CSV table of C-alpha atoms and ligand atoms in Angstrom, one decimal:
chain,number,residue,atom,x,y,z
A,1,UNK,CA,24.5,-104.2,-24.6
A,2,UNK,CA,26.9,-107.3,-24.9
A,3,UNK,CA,29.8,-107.6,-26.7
A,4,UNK,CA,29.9,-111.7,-26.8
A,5,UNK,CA,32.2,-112.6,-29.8
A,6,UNK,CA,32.9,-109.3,-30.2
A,7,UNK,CA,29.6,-108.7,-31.4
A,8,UNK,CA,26.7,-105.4,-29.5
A,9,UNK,CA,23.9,-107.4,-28.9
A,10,UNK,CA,21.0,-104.7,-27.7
A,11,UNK,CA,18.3,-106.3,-24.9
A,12,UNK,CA,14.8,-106.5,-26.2
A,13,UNK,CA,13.3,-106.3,-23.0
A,14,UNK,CA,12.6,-102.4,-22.8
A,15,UNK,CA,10.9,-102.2,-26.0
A,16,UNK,CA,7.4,-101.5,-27.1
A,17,UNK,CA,5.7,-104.3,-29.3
A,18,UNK,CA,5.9,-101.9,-31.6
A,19,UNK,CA,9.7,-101.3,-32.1
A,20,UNK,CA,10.0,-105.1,-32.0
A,21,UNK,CA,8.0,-105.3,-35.3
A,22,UNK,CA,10.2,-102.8,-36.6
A,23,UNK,CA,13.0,-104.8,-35.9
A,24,UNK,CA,11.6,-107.7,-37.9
A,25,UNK,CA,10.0,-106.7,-41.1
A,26,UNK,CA,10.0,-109.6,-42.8
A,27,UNK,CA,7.7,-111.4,-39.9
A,28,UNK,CA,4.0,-110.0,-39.4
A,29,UNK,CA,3.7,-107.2,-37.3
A,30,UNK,CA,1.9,-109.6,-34.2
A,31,UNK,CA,5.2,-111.3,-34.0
A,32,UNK,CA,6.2,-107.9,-31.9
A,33,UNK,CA,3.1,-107.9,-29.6
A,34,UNK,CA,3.9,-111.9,-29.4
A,35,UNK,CA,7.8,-111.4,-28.4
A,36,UNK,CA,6.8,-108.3,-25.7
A,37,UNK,CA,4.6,-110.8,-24.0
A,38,UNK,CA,7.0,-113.7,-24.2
A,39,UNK,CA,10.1,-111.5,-23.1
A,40,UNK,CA,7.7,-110.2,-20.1
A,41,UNK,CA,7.1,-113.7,-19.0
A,42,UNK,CA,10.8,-114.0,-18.5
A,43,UNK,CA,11.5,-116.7,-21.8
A,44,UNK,CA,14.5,-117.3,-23.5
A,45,UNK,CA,14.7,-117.3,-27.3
A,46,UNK,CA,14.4,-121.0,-27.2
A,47,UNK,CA,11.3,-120.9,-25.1
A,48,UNK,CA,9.0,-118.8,-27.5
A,49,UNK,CA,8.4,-122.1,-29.2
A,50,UNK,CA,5.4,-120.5,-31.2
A,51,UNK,CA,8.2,-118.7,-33.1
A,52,UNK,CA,9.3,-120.6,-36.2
A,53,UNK,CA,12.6,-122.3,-35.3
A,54,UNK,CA,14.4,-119.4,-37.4
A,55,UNK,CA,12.8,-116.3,-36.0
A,56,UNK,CA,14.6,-118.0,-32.5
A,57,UNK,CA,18.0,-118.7,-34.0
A,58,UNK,CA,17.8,-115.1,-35.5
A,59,UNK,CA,16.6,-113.4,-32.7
A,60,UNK,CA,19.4,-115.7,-30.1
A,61,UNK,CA,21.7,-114.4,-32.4
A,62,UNK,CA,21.5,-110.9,-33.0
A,63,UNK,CA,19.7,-110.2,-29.1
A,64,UNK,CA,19.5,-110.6,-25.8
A,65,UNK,CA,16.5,-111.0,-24.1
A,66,UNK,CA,16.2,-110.5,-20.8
A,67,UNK,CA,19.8,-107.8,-20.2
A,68,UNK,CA,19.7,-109.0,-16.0
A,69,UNK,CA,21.0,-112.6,-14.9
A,70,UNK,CA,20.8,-114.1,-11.5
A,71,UNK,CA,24.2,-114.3,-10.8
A,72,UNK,CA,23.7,-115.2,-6.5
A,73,UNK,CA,20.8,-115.6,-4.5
A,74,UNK,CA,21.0,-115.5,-0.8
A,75,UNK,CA,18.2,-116.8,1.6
A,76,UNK,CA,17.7,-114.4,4.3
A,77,UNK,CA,16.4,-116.1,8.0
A,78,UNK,CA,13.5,-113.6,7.7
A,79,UNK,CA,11.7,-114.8,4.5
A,80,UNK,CA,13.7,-112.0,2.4
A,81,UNK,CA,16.0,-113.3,-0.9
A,82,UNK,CA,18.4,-111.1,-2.0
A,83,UNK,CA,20.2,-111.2,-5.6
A,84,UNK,CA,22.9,-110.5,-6.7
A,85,UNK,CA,22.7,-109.1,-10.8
A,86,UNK,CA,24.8,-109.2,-13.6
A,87,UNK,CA,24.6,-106.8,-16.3
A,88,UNK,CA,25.2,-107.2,-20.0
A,89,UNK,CA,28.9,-105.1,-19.5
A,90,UNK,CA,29.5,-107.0,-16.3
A,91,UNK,CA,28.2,-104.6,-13.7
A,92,UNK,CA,26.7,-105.8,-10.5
A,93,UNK,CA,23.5,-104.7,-9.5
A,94,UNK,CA,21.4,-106.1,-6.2
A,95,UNK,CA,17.7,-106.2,-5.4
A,96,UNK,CA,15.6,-108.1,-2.4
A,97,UNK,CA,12.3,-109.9,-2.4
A,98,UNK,CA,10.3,-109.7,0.7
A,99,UNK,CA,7.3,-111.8,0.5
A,100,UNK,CA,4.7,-110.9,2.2
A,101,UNK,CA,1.3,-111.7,3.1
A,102,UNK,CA,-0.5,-108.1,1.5
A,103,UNK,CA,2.0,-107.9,-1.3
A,104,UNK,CA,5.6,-109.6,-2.6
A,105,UNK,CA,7.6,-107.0,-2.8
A,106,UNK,CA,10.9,-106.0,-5.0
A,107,UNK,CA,13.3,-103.8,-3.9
A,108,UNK,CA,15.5,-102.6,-7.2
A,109,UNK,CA,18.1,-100.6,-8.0
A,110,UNK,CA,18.2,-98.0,-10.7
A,111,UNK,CA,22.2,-97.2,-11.1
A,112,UNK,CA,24.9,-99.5,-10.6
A,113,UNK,CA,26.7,-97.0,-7.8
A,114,UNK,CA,25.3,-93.5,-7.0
A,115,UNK,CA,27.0,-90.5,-6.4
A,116,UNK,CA,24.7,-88.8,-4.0
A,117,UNK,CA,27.8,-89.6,-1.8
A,118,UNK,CA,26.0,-90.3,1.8
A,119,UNK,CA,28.2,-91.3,4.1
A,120,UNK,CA,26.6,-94.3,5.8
A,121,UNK,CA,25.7,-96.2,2.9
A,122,UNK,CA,27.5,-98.5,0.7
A,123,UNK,CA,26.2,-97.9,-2.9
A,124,UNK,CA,27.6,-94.3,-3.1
A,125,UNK,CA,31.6,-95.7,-1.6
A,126,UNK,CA,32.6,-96.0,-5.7
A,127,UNK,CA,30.9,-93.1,-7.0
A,128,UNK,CA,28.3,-93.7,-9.9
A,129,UNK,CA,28.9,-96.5,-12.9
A,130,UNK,CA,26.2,-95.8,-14.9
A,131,UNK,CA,22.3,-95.2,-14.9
A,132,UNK,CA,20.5,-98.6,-15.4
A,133,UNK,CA,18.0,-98.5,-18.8
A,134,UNK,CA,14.7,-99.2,-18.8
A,135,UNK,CA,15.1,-103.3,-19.6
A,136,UNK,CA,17.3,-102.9,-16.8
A,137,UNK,CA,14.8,-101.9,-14.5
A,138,UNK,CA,11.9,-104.2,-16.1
A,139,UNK,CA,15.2,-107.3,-15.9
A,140,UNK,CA,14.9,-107.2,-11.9
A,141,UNK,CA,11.7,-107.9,-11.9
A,142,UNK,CA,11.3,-110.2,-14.4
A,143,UNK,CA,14.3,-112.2,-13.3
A,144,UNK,CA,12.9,-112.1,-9.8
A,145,UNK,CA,9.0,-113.2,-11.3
A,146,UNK,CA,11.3,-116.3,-13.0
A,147,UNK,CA,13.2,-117.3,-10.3
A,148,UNK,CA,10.1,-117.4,-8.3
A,149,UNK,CA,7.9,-119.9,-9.8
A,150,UNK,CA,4.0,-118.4,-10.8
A,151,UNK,CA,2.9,-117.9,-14.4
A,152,UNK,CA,2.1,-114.8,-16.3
A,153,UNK,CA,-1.4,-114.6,-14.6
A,154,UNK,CA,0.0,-114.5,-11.2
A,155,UNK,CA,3.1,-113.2,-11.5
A,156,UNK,CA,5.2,-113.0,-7.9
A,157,UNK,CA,6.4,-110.1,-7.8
A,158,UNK,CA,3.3,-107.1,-7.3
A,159,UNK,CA,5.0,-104.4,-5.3
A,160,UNK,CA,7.9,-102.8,-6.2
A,161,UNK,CA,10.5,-100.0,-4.0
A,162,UNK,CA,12.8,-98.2,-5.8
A,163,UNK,CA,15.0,-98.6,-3.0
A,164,UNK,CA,18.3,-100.2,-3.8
A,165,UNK,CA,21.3,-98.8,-4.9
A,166,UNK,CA,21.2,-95.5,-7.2
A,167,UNK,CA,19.3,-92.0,-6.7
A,168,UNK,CA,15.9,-92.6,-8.7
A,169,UNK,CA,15.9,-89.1,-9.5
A,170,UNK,CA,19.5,-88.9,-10.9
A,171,UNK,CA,18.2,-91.2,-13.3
A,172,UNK,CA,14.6,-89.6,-13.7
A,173,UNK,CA,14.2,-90.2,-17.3
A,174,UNK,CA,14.6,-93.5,-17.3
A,175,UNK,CA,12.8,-94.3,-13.9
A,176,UNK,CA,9.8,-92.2,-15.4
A,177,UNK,CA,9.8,-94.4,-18.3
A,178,UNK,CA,10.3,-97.4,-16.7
A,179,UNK,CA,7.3,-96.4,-14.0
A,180,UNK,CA,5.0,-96.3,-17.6
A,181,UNK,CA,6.1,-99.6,-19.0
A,182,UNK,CA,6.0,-101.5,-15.5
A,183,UNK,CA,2.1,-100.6,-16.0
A,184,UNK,CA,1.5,-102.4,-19.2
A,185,UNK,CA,-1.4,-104.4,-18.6
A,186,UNK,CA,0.4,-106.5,-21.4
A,187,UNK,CA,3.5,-106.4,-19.7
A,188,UNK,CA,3.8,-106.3,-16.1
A,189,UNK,CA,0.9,-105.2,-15.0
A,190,UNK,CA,2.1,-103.0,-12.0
A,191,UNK,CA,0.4,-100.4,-11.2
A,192,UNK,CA,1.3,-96.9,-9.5
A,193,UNK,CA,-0.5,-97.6,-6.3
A,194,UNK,CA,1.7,-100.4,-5.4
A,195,UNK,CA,5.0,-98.5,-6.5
A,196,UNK,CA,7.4,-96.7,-3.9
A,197,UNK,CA,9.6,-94.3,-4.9
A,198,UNK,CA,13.0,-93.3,-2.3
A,199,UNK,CA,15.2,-90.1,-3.2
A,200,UNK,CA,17.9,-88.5,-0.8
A,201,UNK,CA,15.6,-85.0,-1.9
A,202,UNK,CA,16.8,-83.7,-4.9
A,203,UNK,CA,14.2,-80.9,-4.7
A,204,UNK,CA,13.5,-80.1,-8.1
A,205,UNK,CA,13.2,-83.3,-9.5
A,206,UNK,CA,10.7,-83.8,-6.5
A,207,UNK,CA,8.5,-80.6,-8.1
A,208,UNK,CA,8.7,-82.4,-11.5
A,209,UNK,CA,8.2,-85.8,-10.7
A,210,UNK,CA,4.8,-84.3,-8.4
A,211,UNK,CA,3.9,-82.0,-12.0
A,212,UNK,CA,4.4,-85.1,-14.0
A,213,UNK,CA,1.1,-86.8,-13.2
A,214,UNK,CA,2.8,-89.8,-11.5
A,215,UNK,CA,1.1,-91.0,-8.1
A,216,UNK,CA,3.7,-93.5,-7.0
A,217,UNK,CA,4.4,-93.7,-2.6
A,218,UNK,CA,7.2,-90.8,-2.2
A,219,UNK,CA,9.2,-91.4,0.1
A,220,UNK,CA,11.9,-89.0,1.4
A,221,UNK,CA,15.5,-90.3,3.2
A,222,UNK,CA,15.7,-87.5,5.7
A,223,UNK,CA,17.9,-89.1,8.7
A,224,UNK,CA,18.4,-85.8,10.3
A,225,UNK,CA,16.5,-82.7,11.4
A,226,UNK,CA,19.4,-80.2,11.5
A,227,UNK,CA,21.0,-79.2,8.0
A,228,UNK,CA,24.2,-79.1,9.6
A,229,UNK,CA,23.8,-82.7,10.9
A,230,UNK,CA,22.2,-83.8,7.9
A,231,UNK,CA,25.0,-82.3,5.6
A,232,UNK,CA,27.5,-84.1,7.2
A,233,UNK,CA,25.8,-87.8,6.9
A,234,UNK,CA,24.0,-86.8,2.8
A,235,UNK,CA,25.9,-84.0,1.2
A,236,UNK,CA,23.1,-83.2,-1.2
A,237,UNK,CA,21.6,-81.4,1.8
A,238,UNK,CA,23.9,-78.6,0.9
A,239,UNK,CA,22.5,-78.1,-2.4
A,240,UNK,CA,18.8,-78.2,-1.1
A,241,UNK,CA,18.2,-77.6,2.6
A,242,UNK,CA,15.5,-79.3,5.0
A,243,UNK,CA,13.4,-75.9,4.6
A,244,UNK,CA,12.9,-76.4,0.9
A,245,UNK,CA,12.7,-80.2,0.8
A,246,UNK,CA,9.6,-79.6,3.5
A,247,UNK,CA,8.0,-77.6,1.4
A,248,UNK,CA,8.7,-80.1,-1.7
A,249,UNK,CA,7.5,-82.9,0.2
A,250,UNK,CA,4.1,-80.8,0.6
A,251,UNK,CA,3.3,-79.5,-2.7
A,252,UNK,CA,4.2,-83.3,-3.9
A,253,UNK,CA,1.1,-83.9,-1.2
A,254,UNK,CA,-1.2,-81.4,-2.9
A,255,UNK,CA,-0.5,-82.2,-6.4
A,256,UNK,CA,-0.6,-86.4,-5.7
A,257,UNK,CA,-3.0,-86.5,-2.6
A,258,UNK,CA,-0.6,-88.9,-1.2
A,259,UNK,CA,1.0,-88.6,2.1
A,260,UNK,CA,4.7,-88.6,2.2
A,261,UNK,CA,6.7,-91.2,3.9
A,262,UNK,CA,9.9,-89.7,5.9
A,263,UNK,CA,12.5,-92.3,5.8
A,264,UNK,CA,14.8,-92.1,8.9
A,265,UNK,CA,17.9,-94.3,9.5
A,266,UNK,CA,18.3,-94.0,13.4
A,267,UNK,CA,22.4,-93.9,14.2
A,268,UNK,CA,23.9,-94.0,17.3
A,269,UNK,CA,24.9,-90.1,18.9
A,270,UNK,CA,24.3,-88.4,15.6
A,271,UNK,CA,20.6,-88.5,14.9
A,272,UNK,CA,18.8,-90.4,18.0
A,273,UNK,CA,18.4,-87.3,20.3
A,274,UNK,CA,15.1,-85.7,22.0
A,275,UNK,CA,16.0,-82.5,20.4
A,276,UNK,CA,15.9,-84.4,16.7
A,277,UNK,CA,12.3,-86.5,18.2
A,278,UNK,CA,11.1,-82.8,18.8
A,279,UNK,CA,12.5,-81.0,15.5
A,280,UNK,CA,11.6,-84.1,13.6
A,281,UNK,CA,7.8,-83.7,14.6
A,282,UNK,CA,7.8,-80.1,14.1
A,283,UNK,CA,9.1,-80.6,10.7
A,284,UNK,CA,6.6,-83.3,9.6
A,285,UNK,CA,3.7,-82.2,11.1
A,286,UNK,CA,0.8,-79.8,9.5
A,287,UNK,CA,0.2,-82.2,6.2
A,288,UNK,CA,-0.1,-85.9,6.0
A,289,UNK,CA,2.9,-88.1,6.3
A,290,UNK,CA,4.7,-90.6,8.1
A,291,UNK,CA,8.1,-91.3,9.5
A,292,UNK,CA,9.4,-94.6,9.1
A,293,UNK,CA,12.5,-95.2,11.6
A,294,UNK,CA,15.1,-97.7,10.1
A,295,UNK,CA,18.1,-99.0,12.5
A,296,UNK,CA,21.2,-98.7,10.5
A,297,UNK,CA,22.7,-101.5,9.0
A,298,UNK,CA,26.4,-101.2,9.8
A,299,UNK,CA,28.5,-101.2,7.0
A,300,UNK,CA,32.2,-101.9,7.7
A,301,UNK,CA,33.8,-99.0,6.0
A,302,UNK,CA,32.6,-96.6,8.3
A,303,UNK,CA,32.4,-96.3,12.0
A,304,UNK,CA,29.0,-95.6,12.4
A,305,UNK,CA,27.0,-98.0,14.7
A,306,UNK,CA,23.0,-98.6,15.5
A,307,UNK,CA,21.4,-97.4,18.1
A,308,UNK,CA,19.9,-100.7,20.3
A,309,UNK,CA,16.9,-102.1,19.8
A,310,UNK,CA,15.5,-100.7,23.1
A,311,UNK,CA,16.4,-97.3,22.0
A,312,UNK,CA,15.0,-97.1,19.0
A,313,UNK,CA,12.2,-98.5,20.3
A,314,UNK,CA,11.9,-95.1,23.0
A,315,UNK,CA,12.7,-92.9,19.6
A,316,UNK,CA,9.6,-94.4,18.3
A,317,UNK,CA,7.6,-93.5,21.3
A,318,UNK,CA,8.7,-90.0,22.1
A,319,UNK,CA,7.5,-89.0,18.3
A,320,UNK,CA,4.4,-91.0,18.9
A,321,UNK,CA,3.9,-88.5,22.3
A,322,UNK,CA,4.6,-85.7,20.1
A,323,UNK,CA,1.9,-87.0,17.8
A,324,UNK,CA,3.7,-88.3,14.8
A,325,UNK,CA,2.7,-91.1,12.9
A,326,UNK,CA,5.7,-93.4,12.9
A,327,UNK,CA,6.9,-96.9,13.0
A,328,UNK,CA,9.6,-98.9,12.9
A,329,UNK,CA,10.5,-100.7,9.6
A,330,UNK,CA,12.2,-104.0,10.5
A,331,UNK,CA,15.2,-104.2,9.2
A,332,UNK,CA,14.6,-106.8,6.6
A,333,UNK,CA,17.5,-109.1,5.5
A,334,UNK,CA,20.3,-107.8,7.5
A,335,UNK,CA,21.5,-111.2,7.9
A,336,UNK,CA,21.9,-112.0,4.0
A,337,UNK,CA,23.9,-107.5,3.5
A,338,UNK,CA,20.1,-106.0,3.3
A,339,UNK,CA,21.6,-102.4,3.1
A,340,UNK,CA,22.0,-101.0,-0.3
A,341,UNK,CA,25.3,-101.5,-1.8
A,342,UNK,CA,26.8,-104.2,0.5
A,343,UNK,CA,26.2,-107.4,-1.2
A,344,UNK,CA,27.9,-106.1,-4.6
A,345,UNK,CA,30.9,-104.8,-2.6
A,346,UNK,CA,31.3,-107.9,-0.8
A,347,UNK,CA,31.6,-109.6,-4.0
A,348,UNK,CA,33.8,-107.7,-6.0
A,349,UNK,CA,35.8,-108.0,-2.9
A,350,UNK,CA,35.5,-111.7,-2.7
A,351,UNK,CA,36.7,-112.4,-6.4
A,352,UNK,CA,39.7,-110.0,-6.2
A,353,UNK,CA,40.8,-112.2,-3.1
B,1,SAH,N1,19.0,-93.2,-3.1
B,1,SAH,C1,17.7,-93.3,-2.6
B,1,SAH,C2,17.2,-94.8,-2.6
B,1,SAH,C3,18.1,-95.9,-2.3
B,1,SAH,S1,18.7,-95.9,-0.7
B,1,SAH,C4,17.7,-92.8,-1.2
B,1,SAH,O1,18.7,-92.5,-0.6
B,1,SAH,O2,16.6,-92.6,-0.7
B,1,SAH,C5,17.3,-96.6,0.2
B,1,SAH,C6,17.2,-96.3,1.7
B,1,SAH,O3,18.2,-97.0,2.4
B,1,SAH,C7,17.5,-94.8,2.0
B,1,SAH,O4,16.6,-94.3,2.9
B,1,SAH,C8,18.9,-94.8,2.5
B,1,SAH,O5,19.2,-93.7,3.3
B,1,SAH,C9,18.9,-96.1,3.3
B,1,SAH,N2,20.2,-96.6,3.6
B,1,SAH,C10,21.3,-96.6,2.9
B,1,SAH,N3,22.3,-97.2,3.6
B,1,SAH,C11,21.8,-97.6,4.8
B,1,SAH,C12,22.4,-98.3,5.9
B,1,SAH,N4,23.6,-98.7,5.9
B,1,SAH,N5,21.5,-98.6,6.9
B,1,SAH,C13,20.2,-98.3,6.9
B,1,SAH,N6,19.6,-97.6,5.9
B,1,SAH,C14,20.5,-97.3,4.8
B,2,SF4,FE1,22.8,-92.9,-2.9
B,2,SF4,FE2,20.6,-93.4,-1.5
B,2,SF4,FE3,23.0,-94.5,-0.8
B,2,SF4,FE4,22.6,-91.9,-0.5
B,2,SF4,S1,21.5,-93.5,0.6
B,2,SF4,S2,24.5,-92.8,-1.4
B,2,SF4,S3,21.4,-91.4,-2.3
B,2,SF4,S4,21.8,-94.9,-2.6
């Protein structure tokens, strides 16, 4: 929503053709199929130039398209650009596109804050704002598709991660909505296969999301083997313990036949021991899955600190002795605040300076 001149202006970018139409009566009913095509593409009002002049003044008035705008880009040394949003209401939002050879991918957030509360990570410092809507969602990637050059036959952006700031599954409406439209073959066009989906393991959304029919890449922020360790560093592991996210993680498996990626932020002294390499492997072995090892991206608000390169590196190999599949995901666009949250805080810092 906007409130420009004092006026709500709602996004159309999150609604079917269909709804469009309904907005319109007085235009025939392809003008909606026409405008969800257009609004996919990334257009302004005053781009859909097949629209009479009027339909464009009337819809510039009254809407907005697209509800995301680029508001910072940042060039990362490693390929990587991260954005910095801006909402409708003024909320800050951040995503990063990594292109790569087998797939561009766009990492996007799906709150503005998040109030899973873990204690190494910089979009749950403020709490939650708000859940992002559905044309919020669709906005990154749109916006990023835009700002990249290609055409609405080869869009850039093909792979997303559900990966930056917010808890997908605090929002799971939404995110289960959005995961249908991203699919549109009229719209976006991207399909579940190239989706990832990260939750701190809320446990029940994990069994309803797996129910659901959805066949997105789960994967699961487990960072520690121990619930007492793991308590302290993600508080939602009080409410759901490492027995009963295991046992999430494998009926997800069974329902979706797709393995289960364990995402593990290596920190210095509190997760990077041979007693978590063993637990770890005990944990994750007995049904397919992965453990991908992430060296933390020190935030300045807490004390926390990586572990070198070389001993991640020997982390990596004693759970490869024990037999786990694992690698080491580098740590893309650290030099440009890659970690969730950071960018946004730095800038709301830097204009209250
Ligand atoms: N809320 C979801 C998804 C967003 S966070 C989740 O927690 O899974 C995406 C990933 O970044 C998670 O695995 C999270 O633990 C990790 N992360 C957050 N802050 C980090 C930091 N400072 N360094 C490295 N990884 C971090
Ligand atoms: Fe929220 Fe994920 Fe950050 Fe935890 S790691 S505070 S769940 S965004």
């Amino acid at each position: 929503m906007s409130t420009e001149s004092g006026k709500t202006k709602k996004a159309l970018l999150g609604m079917s053709a269909q709804d469009i139409a309904v907005l319109l009566p007085d235009y025939p009913k392809y003008c909606g199929a026409q405008i969800y095509g257009f609004l996919n593409d990334g257009r302004t009002f005053a781009e859909m130039t097949s629209l009479k002049k009027e339909l464009r003044v009337y819809l510039d008035e009254n809407y907005v398209a697209n509800p995301v705008r680029i508001l910072k880009t940042f060039e990362g040394r490693d390929g990587a650009k991260k954005y910095l949003f801006a909402l409708t209401d003024g909320n800050l939002i951040e995503g990063v596109y990594m292109p790569h050879d087998y797939g561009n991918t766009l990492c996007l957030s799906t709150q503005v804050g998040c109030r899973m509360g873990c204690t190494f990570c910089a979009s749950g410092l403020d709490g939650l704002v708000r859940n992002l809507t559905v044309g919020e969602m669709l906005g990154q990637v749109v916006a990023v598709n835009r700002d990249s050059g290609g055409s609405s036959k080869n869009r850039a952006v093909n792979k997303l991660v559900l990966m930056g700031s917010g808890e997908p599954f605090d929002n799971y409406d939404n995110v289960l909505a959005f995961l249908c439209e991203v699919g549109n073959e009229k719209g976006l066009n991207i399909g579940e296969r190239n989706i990832s989906l990260s939750t701190s393991g809320l446990c029940d959304k994990i069994v309803k999301f797996a129910d659901s029919g959805h066949k997105v890449t789960l994967s699961i922020s487990l960072h520690s083997p121990f619930d007492g360790d793991r308590s302290a560093l993600m508080p939602v592991n009080k409410a759901y313990g490492i027995d009963e996210l295991i046992r999430s993680a494998k009926y997800y498996f069974q329902k979706t036949g797709r393995r289960v990626i364990f995402e593990y932020t290596l920190i210095r002294g509190k997760n990077d021991s041979d007693a978590c390499a063993r637990r770890l492997a005990e944990l994750t072995s007995g049904f397919p899955s992965h453990v991908n090892l992430i060296r933390l991206n020190e935030v300045k608000e807490n004390d926390y600190t990586a572990p070198s390169a070389d001993a991640a590196n020997e982390f990596l190999a004693k759970l490869q002795r024990l037999g786990v599949s694992s690698t080491i995901r580098k740590s893309l666009g650290a030099d440009i605040e890659g970690a969730c949250g950071q960018l946004r805080r730095r800038y709301a810092e830097e204009i209250s300076e």
